[in-house]
Short mmCIF file of C-alpha atoms in Angstrom, two decimals:
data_model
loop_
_atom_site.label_atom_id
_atom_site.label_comp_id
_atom_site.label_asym_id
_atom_site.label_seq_id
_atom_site.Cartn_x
_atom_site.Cartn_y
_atom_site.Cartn_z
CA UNK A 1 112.13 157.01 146.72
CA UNK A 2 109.16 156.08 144.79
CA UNK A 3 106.72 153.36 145.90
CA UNK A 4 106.27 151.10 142.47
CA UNK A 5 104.43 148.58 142.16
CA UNK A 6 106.42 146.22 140.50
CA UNK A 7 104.53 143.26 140.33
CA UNK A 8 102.04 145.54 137.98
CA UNK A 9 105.20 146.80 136.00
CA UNK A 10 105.99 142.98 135.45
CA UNK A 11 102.66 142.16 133.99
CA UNK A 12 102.22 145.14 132.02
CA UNK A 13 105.83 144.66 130.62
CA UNK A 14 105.14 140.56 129.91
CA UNK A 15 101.53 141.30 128.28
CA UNK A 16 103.12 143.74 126.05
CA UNK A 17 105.93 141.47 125.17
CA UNK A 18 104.24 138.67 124.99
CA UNK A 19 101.69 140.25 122.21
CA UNK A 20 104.58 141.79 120.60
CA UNK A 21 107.00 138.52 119.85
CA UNK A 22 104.67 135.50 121.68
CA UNK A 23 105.60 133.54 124.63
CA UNK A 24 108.03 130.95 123.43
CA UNK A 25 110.52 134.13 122.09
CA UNK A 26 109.98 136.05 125.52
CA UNK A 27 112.80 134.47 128.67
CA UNK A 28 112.01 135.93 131.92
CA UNK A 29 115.60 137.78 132.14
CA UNK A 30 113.88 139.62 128.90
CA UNK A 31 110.85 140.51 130.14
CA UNK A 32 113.17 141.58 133.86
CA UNK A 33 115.71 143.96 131.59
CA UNK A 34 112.47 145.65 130.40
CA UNK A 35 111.83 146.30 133.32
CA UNK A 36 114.82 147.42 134.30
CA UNK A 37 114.94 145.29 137.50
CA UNK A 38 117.59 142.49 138.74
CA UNK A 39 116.40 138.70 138.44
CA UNK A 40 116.65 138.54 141.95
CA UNK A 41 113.59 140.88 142.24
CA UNK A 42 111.68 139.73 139.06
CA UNK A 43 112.23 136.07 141.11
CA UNK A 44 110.96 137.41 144.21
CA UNK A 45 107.18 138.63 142.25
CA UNK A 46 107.37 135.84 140.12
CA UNK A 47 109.31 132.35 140.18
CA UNK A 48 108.93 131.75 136.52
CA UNK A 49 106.88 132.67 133.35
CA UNK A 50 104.88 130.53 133.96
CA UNK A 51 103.59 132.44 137.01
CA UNK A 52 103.46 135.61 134.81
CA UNK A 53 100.85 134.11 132.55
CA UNK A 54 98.50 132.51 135.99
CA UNK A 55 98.84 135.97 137.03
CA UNK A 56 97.78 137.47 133.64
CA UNK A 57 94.98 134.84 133.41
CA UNK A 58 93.80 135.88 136.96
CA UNK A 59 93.48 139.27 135.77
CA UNK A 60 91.26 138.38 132.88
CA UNK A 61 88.92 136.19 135.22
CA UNK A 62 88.94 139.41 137.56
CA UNK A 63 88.24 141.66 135.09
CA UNK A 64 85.12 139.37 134.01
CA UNK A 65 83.66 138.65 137.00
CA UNK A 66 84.21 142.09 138.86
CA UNK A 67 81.89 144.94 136.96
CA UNK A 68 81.06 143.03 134.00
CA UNK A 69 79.04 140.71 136.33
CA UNK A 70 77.10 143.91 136.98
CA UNK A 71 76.44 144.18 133.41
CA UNK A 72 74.44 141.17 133.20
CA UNK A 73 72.28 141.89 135.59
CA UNK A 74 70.85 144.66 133.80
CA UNK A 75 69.44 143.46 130.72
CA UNK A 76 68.97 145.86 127.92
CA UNK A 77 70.24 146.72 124.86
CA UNK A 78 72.84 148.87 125.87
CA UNK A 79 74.72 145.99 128.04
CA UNK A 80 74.64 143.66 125.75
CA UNK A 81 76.60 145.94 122.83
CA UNK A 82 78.79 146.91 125.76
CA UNK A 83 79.59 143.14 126.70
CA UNK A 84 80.48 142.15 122.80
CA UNK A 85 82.72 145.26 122.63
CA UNK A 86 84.27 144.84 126.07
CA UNK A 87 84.89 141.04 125.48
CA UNK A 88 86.46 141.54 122.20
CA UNK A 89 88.69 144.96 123.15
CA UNK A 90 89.98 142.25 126.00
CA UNK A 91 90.81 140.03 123.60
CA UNK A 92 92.90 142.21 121.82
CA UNK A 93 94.68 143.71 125.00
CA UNK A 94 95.04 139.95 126.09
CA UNK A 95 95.86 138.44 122.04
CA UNK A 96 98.87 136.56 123.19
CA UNK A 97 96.28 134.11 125.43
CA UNK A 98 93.75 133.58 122.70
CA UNK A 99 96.04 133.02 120.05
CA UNK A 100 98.21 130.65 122.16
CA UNK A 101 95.59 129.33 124.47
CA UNK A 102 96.07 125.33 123.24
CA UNK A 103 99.67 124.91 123.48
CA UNK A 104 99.31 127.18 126.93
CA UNK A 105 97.29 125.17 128.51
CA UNK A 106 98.64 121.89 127.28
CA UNK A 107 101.84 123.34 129.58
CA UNK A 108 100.06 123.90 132.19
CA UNK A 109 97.16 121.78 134.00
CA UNK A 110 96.63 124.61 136.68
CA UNK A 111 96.09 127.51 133.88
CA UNK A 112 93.94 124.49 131.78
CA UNK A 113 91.83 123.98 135.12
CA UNK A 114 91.60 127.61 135.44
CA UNK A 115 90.33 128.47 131.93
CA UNK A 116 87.86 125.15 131.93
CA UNK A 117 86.43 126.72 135.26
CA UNK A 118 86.36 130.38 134.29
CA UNK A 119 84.69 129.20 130.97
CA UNK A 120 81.91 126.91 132.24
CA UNK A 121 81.00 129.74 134.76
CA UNK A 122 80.86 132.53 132.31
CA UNK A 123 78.73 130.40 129.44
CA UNK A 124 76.23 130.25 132.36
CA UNK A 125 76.20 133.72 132.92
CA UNK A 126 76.23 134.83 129.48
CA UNK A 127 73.57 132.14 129.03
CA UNK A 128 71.40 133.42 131.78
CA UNK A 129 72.04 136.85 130.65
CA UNK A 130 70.53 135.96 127.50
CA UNK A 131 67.66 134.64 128.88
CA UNK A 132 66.72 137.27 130.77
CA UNK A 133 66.87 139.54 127.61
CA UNK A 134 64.07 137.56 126.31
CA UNK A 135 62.65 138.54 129.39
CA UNK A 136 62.42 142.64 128.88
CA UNK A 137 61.96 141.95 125.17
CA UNK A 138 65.08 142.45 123.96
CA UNK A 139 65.58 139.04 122.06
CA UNK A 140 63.13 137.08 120.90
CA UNK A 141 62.64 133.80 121.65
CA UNK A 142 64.76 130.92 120.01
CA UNK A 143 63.64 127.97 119.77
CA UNK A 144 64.39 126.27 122.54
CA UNK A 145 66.77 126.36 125.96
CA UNK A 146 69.16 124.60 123.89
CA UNK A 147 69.36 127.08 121.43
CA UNK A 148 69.84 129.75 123.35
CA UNK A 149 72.77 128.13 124.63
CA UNK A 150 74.25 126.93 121.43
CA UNK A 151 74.31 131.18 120.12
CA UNK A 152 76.31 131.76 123.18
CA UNK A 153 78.71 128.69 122.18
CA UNK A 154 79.13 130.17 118.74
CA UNK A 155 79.53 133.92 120.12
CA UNK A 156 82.01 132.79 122.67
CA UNK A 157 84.07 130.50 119.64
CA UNK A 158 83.77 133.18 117.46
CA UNK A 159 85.27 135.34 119.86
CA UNK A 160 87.85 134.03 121.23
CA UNK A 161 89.01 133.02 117.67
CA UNK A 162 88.45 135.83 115.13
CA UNK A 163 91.68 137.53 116.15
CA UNK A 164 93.69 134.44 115.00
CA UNK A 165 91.63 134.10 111.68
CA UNK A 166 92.52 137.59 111.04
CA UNK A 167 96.03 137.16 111.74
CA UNK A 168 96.69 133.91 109.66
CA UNK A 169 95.31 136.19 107.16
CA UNK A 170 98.40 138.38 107.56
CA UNK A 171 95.83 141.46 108.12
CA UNK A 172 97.37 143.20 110.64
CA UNK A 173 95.21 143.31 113.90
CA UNK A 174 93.68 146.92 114.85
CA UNK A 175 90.90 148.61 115.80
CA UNK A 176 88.92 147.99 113.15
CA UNK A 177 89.53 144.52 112.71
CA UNK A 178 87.89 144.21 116.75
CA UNK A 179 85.15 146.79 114.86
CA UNK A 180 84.24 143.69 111.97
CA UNK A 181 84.11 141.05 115.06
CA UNK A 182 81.49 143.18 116.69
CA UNK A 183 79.75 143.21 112.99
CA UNK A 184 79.57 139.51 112.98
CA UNK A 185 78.50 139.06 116.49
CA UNK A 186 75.69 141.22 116.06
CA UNK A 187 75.09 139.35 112.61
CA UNK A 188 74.57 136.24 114.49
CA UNK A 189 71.84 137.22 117.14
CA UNK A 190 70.24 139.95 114.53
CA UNK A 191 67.59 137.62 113.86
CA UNK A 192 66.93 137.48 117.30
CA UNK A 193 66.73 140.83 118.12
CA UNK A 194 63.26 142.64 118.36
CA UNK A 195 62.49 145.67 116.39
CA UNK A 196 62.88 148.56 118.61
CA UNK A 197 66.45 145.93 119.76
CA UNK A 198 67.52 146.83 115.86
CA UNK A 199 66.91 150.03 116.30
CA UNK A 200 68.88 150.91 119.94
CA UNK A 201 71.74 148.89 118.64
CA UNK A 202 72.19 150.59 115.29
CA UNK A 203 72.54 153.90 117.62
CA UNK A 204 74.89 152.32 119.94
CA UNK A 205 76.77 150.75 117.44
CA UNK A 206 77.58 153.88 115.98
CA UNK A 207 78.89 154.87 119.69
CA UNK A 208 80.97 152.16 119.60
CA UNK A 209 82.37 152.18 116.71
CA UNK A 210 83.43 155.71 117.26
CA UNK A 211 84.75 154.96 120.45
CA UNK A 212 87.01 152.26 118.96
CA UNK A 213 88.29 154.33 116.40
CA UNK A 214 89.34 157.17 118.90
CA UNK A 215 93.18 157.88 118.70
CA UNK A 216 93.67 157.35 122.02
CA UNK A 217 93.18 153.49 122.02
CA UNK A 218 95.21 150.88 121.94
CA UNK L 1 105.81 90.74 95.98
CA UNK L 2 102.46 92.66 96.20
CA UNK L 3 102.93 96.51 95.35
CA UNK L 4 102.43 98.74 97.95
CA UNK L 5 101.59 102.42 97.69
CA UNK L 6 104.22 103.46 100.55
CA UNK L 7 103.49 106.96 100.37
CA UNK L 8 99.80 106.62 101.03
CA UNK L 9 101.25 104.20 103.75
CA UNK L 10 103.16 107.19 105.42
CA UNK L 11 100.27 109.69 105.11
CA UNK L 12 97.90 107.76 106.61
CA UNK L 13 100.01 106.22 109.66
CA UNK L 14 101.62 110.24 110.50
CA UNK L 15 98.09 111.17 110.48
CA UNK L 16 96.85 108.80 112.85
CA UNK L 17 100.16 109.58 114.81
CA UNK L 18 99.60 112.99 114.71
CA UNK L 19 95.57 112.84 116.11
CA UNK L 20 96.74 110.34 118.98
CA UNK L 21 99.76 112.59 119.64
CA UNK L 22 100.40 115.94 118.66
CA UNK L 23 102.57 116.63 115.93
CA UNK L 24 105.54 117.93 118.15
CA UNK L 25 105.70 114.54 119.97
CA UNK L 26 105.97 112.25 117.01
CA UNK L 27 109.12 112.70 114.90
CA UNK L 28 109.93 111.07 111.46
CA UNK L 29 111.63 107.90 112.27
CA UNK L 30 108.69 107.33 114.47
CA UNK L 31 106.38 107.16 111.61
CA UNK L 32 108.78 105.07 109.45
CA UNK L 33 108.87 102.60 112.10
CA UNK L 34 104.95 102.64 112.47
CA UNK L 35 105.28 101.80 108.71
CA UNK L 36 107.25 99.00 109.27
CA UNK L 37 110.02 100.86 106.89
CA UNK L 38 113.49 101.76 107.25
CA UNK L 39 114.58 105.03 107.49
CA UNK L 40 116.17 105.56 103.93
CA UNK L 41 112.99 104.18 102.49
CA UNK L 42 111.26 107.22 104.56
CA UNK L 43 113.30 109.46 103.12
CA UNK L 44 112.74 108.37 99.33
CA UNK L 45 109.54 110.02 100.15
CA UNK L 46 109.43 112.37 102.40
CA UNK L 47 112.62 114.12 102.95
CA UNK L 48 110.33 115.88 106.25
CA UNK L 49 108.21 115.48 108.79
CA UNK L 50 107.26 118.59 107.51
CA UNK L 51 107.00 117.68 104.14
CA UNK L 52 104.41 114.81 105.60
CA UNK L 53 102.26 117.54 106.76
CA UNK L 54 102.56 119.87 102.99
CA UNK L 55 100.98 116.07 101.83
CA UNK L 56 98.25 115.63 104.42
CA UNK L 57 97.11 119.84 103.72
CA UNK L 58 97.48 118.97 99.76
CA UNK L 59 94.86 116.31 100.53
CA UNK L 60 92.76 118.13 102.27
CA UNK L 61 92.82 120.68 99.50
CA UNK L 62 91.95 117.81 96.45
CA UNK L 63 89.25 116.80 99.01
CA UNK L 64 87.38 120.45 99.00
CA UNK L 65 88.71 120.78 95.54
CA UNK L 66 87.45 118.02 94.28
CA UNK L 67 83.42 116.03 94.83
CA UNK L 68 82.76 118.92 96.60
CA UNK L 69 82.98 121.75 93.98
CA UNK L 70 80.25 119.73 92.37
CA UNK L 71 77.85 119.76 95.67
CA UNK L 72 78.22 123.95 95.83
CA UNK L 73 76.96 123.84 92.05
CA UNK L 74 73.54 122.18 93.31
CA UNK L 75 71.72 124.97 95.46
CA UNK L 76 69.34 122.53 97.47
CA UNK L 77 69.08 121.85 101.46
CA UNK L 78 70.41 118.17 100.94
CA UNK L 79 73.40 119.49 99.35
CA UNK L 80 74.04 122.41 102.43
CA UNK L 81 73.64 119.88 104.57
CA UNK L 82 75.97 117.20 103.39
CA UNK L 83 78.81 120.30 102.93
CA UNK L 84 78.25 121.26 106.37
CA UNK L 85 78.33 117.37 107.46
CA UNK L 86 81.29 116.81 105.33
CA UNK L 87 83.23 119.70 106.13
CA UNK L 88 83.11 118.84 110.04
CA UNK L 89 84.11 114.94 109.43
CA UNK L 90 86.72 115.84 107.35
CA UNK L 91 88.30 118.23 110.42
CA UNK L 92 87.76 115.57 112.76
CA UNK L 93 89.85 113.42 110.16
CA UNK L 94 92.06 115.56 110.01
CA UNK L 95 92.38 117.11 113.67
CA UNK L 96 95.52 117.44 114.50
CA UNK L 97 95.86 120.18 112.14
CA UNK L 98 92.99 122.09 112.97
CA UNK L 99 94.34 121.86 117.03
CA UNK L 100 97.50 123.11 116.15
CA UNK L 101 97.08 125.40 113.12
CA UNK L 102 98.56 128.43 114.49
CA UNK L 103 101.95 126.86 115.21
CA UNK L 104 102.27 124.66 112.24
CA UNK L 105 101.76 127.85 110.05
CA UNK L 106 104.03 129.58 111.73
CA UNK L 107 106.75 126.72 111.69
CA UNK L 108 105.79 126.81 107.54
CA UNK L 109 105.74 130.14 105.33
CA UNK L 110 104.36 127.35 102.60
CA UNK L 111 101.79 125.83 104.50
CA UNK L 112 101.20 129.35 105.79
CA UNK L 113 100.56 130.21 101.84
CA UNK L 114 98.83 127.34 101.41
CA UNK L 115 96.38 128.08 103.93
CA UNK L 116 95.42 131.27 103.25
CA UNK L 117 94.91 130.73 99.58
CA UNK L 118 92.76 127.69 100.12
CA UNK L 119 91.02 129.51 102.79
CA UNK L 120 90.07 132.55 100.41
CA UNK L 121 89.21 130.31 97.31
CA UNK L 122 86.88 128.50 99.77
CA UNK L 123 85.19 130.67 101.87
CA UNK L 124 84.22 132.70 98.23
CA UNK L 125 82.85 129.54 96.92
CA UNK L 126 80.46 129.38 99.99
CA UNK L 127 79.02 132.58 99.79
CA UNK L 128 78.21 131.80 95.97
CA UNK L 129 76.50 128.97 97.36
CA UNK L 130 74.94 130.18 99.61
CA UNK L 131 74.11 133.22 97.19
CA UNK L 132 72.58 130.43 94.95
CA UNK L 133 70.65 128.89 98.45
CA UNK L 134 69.02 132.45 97.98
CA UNK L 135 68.33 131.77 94.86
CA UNK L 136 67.00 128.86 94.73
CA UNK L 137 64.44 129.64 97.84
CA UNK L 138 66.58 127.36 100.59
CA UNK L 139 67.02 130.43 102.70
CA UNK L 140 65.47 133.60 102.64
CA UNK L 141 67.80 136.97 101.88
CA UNK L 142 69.97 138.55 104.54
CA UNK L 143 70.30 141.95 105.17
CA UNK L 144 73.56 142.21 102.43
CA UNK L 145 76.36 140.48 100.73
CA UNK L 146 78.34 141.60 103.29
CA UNK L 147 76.09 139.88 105.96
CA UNK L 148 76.19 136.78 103.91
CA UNK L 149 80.01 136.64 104.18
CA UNK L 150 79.37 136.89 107.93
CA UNK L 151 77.34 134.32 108.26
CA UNK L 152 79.84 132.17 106.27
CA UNK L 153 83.01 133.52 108.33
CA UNK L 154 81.22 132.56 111.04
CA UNK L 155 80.35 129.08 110.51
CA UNK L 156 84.03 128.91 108.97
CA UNK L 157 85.63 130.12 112.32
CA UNK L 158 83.11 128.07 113.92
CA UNK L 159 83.60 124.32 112.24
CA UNK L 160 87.66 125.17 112.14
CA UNK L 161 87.50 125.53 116.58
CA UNK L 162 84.46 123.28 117.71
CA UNK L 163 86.84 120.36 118.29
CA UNK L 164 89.50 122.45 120.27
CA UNK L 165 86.60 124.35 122.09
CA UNK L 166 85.45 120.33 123.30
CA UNK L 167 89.06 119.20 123.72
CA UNK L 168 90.08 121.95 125.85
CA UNK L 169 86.50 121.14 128.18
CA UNK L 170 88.63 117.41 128.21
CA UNK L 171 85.54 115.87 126.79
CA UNK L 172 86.15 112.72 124.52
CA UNK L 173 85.67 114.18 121.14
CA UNK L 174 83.57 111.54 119.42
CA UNK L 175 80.84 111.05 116.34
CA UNK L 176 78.26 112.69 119.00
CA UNK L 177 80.72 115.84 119.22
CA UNK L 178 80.42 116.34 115.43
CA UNK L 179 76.65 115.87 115.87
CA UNK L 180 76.73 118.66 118.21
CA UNK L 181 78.49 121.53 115.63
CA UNK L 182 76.34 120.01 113.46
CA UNK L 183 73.71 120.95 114.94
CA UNK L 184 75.19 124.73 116.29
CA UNK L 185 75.84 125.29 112.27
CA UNK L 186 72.34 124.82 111.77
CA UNK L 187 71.62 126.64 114.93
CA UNK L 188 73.05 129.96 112.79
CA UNK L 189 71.24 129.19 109.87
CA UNK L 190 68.30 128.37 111.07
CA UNK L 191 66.35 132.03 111.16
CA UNK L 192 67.17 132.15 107.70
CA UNK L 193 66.27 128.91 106.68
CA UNK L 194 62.93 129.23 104.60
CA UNK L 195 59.62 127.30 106.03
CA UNK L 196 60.15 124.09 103.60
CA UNK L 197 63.99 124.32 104.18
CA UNK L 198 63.57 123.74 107.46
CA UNK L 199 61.12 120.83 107.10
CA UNK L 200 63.18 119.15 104.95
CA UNK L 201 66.27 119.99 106.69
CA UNK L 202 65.28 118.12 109.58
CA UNK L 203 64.34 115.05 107.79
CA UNK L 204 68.22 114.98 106.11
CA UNK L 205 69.21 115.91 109.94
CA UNK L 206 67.62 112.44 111.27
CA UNK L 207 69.50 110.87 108.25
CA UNK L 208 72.94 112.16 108.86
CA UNK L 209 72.89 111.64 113.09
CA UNK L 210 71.88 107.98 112.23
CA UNK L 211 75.14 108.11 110.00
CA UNK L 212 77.33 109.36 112.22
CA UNK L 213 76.15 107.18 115.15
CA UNK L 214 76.49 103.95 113.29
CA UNK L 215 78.80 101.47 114.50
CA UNK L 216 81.84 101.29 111.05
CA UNK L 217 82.41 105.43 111.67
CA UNK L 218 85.98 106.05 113.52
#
């Protein structure tokens, strides 16, 4: 007999279905016949859907505070692409949240607390991150403290809401449509951005890019 | 018997329903009952709640539409920053549709239509402005046209979430929250605000936080 690690095979299952058909059309007797497990076992991981998408949540916190928090502590160039294109690829492996985020967490106070708490944190970091590329020269200065903050507030609202712009547009959602949110992002802080910045992110840019359009992604 | 414009009546009471309540929780006799109307009277005019809402978009539309077609035809820093004013007052109006965008379109392949077609019409009348802002020496030239449409995506994805971005922090969204995106639109105009611009856009600034502050505002 095979060890499996069902819990992972739930998540995996509910993210995709979730995405797919969103989470009001998904039961969890659905998401357990994907699986091809018995509701008796799908209740034993998880009590109710509800618990699938705390679970999914904790994974993106987990995901953002484990090696992306190494990231920031290394500011150059290079991280700070990597952080726009890692934020918005999770986005798009995560698009049932963001697009559904309000009426989730109107459902739920402990995912609401959760996303309040993972968001304050991460604003800070991002903030802080920020500030210590003006530090090694990658940014320069805005005007004030406040400012600095306020490009992070419009990076992180941008973010988390291009994918449903796109999609009320009927576009469909791929690659390149996470490609054109890295354009704007870098659009934003390209004022801010010192010369030899400009130049290091054109190159890495075209890294990116390339990586994103690779066959092999999602 | 003094004439009564019942159907401005109804769109005004569902809309103040709708802000205090969410659209889901408020259901058409509700609103007649607000109104102090019966039921069949209701029904004269709106055979839907759903119809309500085609009403309340329709007016948002003849708002745009309208006196402010004739503001993106004067290329000056008053004018940008009465749109950008405007444009943030009217979706705090109007907020319950902005919060819950993503499932009313779904629930309405007209609204849905509706949307998008107002959306594109718009969003191309800002760039021209802003094109004409070039023009006329109110901000300096981006890199491209393309990062010109950026710029105005941005501030368009930006203005449409700023209230949901507060709400979900559970802060009271207030006059001083408009202040604030306000201010963060400016924040992404800013480096490309020309020397005088800037001057004068902080004078007009001064002007429109004393407006929003003052006591009659809702």
């Amino acid at each position: 007999m095979v060890l499996r690690d069902t819990k992972g095979l739930i998540k995996a299952t509910a993210l995709t279905l979730f995405n797919e058909r969103g989470v009001s059309h998904i039961s969890g007797n659905t998401i357990a016949e994907h699986c091809g497990i018995s509701k008796g076992n799908m209740h034993y991981h998880f009590r109710t859907k509800q618990d699938i998408i705390l679970a999914l949540f904790a994974d993106i916190v987990a995901e953002v505070s484990g090696s992306w928090r190494e990231d920031t502590d290394q500011p150059t160039v290079k991280h700070m692409a990597e952080m726009f294109e890692r934020q918005l690829e999770m986005i798009w492996r995560y698009r049932f949240f963001y697009r559904e985020m309000s009426s989730l967490v109107r459902d739920s106070d402990e995912l609401h607390e959760m996303v309040i708490a993972h968001r304050d944190v991460r604003i800070e970091e991002v903030r802080q991150f920020f500030e210590a590329l003006v530090e090694s020269g990658v940014l320069v200065k805005p005007r004030s403290r406040e400012s600095l903050r306020y490009l992070v507030v419009l990076s992180w609202i941008f973010s988390d809401n291009w994918l449903n712009f796109i999609e009320l547009q009927g576009e469909e959602e791929d690659a390149e449509v996470i490609n054109t949110g890295y354009d704007m992002i870098i659009e934003l802080f390209y004022p801010y951005l010192t010369e030899s910045a400009r130049t290091e992110i054109y190159d890495s840019y075209q890294a990116i890019k390339a990586d994103f359009l690779s066959p092999d992604k999602d």
